[in-house]
mmCIF file of N, CA and C in Angstrom:
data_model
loop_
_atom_site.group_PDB
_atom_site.id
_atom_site.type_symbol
_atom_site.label_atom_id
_atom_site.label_comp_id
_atom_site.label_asym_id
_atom_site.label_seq_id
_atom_site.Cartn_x
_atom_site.Cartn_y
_atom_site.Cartn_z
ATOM 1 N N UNK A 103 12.560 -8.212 9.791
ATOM 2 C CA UNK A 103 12.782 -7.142 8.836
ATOM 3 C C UNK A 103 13.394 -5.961 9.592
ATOM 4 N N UNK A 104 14.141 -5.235 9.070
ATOM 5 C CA UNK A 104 14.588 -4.115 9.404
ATOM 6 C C UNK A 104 13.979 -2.949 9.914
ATOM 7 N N UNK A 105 14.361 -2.280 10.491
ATOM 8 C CA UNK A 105 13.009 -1.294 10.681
ATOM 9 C C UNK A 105 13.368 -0.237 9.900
ATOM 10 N N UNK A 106 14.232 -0.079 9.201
ATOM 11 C CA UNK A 106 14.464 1.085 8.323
ATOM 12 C C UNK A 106 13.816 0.466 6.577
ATOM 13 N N UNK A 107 13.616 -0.718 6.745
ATOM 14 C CA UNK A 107 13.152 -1.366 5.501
ATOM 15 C C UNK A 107 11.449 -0.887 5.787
ATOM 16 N N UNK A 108 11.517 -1.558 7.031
ATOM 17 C CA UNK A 108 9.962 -1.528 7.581
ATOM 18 C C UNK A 108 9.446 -0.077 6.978
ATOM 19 N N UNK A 109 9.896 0.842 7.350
ATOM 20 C CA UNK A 109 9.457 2.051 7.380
ATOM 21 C C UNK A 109 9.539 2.536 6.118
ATOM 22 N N UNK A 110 10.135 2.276 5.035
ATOM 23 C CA UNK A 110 10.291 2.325 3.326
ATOM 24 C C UNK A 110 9.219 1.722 3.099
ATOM 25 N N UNK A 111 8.943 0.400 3.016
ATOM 26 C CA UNK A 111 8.260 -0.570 2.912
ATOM 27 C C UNK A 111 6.383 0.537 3.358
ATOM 28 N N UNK A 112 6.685 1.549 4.037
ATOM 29 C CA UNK A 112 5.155 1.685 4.373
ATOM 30 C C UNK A 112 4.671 3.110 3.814
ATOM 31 N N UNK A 113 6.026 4.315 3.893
ATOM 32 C CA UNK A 113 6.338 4.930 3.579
ATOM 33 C C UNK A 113 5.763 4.599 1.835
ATOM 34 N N UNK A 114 6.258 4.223 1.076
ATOM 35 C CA UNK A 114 5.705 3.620 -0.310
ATOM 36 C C UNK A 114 4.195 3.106 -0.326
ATOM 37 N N UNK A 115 4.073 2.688 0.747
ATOM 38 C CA UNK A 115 2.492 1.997 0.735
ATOM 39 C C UNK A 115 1.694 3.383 0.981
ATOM 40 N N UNK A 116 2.061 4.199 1.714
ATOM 41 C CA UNK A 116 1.371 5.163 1.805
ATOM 42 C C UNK A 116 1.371 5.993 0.583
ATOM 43 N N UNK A 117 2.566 6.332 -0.087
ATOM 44 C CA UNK A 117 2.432 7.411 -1.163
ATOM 45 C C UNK A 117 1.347 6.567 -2.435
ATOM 46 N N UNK A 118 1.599 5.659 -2.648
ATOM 47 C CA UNK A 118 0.863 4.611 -3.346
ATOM 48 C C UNK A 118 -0.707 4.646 -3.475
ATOM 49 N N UNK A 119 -0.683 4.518 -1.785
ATOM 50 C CA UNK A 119 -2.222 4.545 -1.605
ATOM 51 C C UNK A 119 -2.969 5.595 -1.686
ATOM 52 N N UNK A 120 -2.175 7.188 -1.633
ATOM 53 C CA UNK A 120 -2.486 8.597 -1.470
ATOM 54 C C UNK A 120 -2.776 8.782 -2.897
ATOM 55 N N UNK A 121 -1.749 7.919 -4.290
ATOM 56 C CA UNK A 121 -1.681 8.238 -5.186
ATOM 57 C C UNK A 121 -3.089 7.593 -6.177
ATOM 58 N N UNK A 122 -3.348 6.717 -5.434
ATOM 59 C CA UNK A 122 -4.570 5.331 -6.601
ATOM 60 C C UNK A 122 -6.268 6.109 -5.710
ATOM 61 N N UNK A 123 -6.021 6.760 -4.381
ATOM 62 C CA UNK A 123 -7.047 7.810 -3.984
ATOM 63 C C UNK A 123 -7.237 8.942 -4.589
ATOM 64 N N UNK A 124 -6.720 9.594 -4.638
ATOM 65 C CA UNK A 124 -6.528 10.962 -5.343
ATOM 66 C C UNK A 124 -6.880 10.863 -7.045
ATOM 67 N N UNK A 125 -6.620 9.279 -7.520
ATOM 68 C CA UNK A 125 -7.291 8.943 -9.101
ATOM 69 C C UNK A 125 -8.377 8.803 -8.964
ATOM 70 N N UNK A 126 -8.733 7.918 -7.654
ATOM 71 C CA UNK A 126 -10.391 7.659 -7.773
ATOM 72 C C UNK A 126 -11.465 8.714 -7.555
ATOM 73 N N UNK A 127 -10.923 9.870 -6.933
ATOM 74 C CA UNK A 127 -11.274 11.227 -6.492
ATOM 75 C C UNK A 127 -11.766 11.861 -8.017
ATOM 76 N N UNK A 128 -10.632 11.807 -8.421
ATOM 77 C CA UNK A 128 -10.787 12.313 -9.736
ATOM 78 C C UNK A 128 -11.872 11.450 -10.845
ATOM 79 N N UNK A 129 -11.871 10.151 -11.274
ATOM 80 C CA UNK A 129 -12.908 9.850 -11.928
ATOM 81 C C UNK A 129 -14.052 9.995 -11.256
ATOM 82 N N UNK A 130 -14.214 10.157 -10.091
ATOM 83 C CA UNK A 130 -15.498 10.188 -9.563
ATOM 84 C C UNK A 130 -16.107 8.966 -8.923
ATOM 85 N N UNK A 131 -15.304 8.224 -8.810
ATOM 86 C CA UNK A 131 -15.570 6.629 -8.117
ATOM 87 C C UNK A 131 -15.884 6.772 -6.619
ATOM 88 N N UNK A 132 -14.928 7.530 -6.042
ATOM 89 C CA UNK A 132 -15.318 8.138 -4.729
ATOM 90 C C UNK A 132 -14.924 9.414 -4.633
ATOM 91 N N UNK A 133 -15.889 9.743 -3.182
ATOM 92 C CA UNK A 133 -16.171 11.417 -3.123
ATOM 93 C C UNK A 133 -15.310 11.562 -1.269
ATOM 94 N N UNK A 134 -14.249 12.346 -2.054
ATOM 95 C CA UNK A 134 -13.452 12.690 -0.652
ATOM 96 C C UNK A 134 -14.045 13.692 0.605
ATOM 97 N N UNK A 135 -14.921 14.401 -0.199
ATOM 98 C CA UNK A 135 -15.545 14.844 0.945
ATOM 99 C C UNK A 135 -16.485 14.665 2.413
ATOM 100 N N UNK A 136 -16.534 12.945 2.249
ATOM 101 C CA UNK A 136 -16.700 12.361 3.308
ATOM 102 C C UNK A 136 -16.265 12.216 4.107
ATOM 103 N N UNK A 137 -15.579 12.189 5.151
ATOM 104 C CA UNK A 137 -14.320 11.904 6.181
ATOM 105 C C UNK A 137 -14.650 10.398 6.144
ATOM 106 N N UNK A 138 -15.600 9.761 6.452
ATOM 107 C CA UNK A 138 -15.467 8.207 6.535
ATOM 108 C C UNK A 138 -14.923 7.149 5.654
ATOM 109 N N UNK A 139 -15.971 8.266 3.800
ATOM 110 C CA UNK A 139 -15.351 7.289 3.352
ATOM 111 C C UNK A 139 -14.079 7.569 2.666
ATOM 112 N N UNK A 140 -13.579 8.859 3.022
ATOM 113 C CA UNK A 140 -11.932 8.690 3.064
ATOM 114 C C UNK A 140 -11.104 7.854 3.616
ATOM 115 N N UNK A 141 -11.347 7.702 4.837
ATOM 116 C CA UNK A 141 -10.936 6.924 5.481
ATOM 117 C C UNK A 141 -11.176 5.241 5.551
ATOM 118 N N UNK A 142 -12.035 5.077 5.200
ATOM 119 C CA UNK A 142 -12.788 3.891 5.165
ATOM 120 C C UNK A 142 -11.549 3.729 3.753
ATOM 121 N N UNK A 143 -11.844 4.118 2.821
ATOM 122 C CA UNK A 143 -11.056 3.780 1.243
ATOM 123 C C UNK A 143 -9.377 3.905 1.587
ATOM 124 N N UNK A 144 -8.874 4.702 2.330
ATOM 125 C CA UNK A 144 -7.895 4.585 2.516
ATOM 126 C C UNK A 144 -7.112 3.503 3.614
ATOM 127 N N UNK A 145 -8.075 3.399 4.290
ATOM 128 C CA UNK A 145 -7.673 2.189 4.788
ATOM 129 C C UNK A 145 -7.475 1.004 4.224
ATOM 130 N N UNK A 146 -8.575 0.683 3.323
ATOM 131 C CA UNK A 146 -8.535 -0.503 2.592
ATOM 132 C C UNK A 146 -7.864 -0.816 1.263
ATOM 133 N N UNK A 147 -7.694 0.244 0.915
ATOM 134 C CA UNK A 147 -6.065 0.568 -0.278
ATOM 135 C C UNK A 147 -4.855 0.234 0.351
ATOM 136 N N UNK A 148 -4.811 1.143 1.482
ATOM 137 C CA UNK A 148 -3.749 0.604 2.241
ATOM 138 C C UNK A 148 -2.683 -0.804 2.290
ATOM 139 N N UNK A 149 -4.213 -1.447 2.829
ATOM 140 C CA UNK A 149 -4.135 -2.833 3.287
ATOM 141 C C UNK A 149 -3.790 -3.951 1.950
ATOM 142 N N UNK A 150 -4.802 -3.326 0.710
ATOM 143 C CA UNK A 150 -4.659 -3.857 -0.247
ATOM 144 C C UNK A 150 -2.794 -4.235 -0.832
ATOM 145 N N UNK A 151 -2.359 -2.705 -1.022
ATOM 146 C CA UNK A 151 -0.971 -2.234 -1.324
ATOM 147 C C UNK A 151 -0.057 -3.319 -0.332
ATOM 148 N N UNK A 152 -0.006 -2.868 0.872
ATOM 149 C CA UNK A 152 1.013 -3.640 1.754
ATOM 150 C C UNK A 152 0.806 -4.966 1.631
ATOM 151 N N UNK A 153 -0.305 -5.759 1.467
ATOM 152 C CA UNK A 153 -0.477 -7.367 1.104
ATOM 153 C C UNK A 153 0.396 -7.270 -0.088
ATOM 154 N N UNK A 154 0.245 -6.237 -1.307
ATOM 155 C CA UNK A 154 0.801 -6.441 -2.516
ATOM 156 C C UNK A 154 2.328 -6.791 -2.500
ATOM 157 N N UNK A 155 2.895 -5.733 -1.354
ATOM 158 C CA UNK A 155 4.767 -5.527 -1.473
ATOM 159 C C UNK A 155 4.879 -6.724 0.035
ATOM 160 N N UNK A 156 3.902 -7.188 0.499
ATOM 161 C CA UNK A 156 4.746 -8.653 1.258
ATOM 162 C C UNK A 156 4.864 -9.359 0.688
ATOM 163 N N UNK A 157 3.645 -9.787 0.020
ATOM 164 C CA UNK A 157 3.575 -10.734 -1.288
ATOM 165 C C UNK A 157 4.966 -11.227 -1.767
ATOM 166 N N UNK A 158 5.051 -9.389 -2.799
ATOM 167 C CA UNK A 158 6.022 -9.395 -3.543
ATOM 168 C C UNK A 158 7.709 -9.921 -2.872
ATOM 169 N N UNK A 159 7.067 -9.431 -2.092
ATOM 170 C CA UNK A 159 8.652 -9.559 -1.103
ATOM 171 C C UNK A 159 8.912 -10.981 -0.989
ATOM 172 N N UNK A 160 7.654 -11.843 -0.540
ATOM 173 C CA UNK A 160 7.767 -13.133 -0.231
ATOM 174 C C UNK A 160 8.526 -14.092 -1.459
ATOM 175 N N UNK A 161 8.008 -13.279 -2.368
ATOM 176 C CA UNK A 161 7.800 -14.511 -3.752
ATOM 177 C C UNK A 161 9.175 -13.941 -3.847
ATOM 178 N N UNK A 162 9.832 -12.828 -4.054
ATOM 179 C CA UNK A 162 11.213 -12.501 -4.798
ATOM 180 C C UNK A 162 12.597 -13.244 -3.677
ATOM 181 N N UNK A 163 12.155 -13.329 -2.224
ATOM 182 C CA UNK A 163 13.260 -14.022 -1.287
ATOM 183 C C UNK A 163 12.541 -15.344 -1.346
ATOM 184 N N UNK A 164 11.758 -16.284 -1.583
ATOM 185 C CA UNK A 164 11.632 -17.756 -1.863
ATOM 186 C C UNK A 164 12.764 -17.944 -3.609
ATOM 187 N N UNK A 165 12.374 -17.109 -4.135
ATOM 188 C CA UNK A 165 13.171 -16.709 -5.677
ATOM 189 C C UNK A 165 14.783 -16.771 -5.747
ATOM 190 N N UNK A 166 14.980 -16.115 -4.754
ATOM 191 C CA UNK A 166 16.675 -15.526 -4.192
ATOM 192 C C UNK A 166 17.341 -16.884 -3.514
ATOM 193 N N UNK A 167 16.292 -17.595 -2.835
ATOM 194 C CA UNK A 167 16.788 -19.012 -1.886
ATOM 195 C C UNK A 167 16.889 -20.179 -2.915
ATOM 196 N N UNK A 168 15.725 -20.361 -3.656
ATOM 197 C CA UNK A 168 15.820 -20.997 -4.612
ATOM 198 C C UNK A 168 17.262 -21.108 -5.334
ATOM 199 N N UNK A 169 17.801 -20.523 -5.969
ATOM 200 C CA UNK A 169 19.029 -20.400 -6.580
ATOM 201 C C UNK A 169 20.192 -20.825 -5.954
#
């Protein structure tokens, strides 16, 4: 992969993950004023997200070859 893809590719994972935190903040699901489990949740959103867009990535270039 590119590293200018690379860096889109995480760049998005991050705003993503800043964005589905900052909801859960708000219903009250989690409490940001923890440092851990900020971190702890953001890590694992993270991870969640970027599995999501390799995934995606995987399935849309098996998709692209296919043809």
């Amino acid at each position: 992969m590119k590293k200018s893809k690379w860096f889109l590719q995480v760049f998005f994972t991050v705003l993503i993950t800043m964005w589905i935190q900052a909801g859960l903040d708000q219903a009250n699901i989690i409490h940001l004023t923890n440092v851990w489990v900020d971190v702890t949740s953001w890590i694992i959103i993270f991870f969640i997200i970027y599995t999501l867009f390799e995934w995606t990535s995987y399935i849309l270039s098996k998709r692209k070859t296919v043809r």
